[in-house]
Short mmCIF file of C-alpha atoms in Angstrom, two decimals:
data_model
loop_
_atom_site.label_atom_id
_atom_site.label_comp_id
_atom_site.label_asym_id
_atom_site.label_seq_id
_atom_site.Cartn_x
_atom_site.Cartn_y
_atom_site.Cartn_z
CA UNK A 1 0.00 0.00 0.00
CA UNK A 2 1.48 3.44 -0.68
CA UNK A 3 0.72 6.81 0.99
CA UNK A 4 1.52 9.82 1.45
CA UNK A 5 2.07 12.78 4.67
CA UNK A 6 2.01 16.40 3.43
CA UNK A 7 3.87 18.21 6.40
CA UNK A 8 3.17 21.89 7.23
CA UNK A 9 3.91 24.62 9.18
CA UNK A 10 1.18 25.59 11.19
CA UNK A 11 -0.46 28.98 10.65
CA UNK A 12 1.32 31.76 12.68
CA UNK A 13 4.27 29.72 13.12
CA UNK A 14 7.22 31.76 11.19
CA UNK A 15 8.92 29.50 8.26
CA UNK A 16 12.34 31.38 7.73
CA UNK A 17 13.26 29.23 4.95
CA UNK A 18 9.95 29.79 3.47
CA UNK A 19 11.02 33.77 3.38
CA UNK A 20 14.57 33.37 1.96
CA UNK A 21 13.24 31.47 -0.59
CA UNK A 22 10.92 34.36 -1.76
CA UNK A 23 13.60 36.30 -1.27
CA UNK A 24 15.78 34.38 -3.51
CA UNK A 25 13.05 34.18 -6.48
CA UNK A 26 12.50 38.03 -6.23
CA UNK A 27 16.35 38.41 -6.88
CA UNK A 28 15.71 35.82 -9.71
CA UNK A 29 13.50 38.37 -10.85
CA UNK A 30 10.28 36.39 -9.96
CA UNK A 31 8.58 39.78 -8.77
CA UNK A 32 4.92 37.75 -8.58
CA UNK A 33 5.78 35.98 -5.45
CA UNK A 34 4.22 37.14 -2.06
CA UNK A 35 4.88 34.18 0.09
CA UNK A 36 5.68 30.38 -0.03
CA UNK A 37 5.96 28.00 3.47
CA UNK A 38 8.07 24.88 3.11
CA UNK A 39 6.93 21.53 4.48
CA UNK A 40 7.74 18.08 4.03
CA UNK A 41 6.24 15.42 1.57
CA UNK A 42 6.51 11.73 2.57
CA UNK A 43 5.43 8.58 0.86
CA UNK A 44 5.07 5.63 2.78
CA UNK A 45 5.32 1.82 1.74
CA UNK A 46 3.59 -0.27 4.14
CA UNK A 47 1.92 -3.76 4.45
CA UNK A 48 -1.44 -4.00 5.22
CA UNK A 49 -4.74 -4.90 3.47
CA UNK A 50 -7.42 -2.08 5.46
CA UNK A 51 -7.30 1.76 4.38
CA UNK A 52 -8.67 2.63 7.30
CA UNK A 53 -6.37 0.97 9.44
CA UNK A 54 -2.87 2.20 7.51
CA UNK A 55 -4.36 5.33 8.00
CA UNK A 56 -4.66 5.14 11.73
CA UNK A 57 -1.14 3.64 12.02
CA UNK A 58 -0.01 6.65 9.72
CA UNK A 59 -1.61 9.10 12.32
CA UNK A 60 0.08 7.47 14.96
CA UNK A 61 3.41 7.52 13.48
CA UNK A 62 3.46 11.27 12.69
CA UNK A 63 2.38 12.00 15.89
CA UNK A 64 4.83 10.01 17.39
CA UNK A 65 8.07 10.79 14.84
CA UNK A 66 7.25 12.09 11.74
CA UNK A 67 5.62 15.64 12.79
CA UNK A 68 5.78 17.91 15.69
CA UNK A 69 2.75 18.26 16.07
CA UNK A 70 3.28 21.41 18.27
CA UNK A 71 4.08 24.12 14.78
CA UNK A 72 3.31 21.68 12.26
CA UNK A 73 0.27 20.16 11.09
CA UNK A 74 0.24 16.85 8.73
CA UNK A 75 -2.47 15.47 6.06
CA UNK A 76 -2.46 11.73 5.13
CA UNK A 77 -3.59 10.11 1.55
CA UNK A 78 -3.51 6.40 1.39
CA UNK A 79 -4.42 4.92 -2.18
CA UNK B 1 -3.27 32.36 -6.56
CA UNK B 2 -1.93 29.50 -4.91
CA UNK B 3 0.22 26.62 -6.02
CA UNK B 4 1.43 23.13 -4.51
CA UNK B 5 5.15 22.08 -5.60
CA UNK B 6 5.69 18.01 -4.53
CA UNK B 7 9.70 17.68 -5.00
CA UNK B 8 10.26 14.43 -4.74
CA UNK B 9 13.72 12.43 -5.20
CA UNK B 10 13.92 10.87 -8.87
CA UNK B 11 13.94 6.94 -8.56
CA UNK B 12 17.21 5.53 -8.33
CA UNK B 13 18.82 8.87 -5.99
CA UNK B 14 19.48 7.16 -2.43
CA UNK B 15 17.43 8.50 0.02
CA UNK B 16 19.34 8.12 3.73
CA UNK B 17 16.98 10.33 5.40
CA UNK B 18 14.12 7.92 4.00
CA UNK B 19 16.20 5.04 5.03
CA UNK B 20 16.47 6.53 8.74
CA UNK B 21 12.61 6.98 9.08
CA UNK B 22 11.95 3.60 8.35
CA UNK B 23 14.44 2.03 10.88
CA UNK B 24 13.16 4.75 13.54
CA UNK B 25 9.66 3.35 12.66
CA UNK B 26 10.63 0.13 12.62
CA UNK B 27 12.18 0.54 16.02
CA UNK B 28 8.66 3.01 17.00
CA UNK B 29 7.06 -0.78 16.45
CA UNK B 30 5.74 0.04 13.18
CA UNK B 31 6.79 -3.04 11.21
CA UNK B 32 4.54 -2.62 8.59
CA UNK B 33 6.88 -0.10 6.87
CA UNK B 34 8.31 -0.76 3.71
CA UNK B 35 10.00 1.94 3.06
CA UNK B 36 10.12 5.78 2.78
CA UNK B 37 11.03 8.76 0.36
CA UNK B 38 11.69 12.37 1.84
CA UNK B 39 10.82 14.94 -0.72
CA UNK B 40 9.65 18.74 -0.34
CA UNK B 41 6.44 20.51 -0.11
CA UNK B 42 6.08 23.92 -1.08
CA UNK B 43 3.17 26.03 -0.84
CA UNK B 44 3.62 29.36 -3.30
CA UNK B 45 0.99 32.71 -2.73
CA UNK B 46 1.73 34.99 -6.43
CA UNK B 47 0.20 37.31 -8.46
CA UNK B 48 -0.81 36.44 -11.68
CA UNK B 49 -4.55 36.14 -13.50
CA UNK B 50 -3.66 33.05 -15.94
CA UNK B 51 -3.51 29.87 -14.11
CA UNK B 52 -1.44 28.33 -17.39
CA UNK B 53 1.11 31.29 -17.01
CA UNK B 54 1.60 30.85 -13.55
CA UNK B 55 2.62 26.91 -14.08
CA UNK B 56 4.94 28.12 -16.86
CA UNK B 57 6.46 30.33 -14.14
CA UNK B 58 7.00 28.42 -11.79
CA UNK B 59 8.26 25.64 -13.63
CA UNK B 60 11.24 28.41 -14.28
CA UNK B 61 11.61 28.43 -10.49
CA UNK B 62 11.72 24.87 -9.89
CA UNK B 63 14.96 24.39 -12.66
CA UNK B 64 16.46 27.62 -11.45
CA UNK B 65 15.64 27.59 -7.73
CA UNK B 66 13.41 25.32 -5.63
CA UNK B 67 14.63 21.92 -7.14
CA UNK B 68 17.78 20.34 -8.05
CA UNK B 69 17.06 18.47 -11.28
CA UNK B 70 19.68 16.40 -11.25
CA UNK B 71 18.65 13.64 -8.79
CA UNK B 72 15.15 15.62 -8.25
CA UNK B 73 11.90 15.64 -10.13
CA UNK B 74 8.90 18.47 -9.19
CA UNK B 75 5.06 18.27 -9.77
CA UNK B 76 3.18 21.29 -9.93
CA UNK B 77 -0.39 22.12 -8.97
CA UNK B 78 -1.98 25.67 -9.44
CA UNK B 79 -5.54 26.30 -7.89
#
């Protein structure tokens, strides 16, 4: 089964490397760019015949390791 | 507008940082992992009126900036 944890920074939280990367595309001369936040993309290969049940486990595993769940938030897709 | 950027390591590139999740989820007690890949998620605010404009754009920004595309591809998605 594959899936797939979208990582972000919560709202509020400050993403530093979110604003030198504007900053770097507006000295590209990408002028249309007002903001971008960086977060992580994971995909997961995992064993396991239930959707509902990898996505559980997948819950439990970014709350435990794969998120901090205190400035970020996370999203899971499983196909 | 908004856009979604999914960098993601090209198949083949060696992923250590994918390699260490698994064993620290494997050691978590999640043995149902098979295996992980540790790619980027950006989330882009610009102006711009033409959605098919703003894709061309940033595609420019992903070869000159936001990805390496070498051993990286990059997905786009504009609202």
């Amino acid at each position: 089964m594959k899936a797939r944890i979208y990582i972000t920074l919560r709202a509020g939280v400050l993403d530093p490397q979110g604003k030198a990367v504007v900053a770097s595309l507006k000295t590209l001369g990408f002028d249309e760019v007002q903001g971008a936040r960086i977060g992580k993309f994971i995909e997961l290969e995992l064993d396991g015949a239930s959707r509902e049940a990898a996505i559980e486990r997948i819950g439990k595993m970014c709350e435990k390791l794969l998120a901090n769940t205190v400035i970020e938030n996370y999203r899971i897709e499983v196909d």
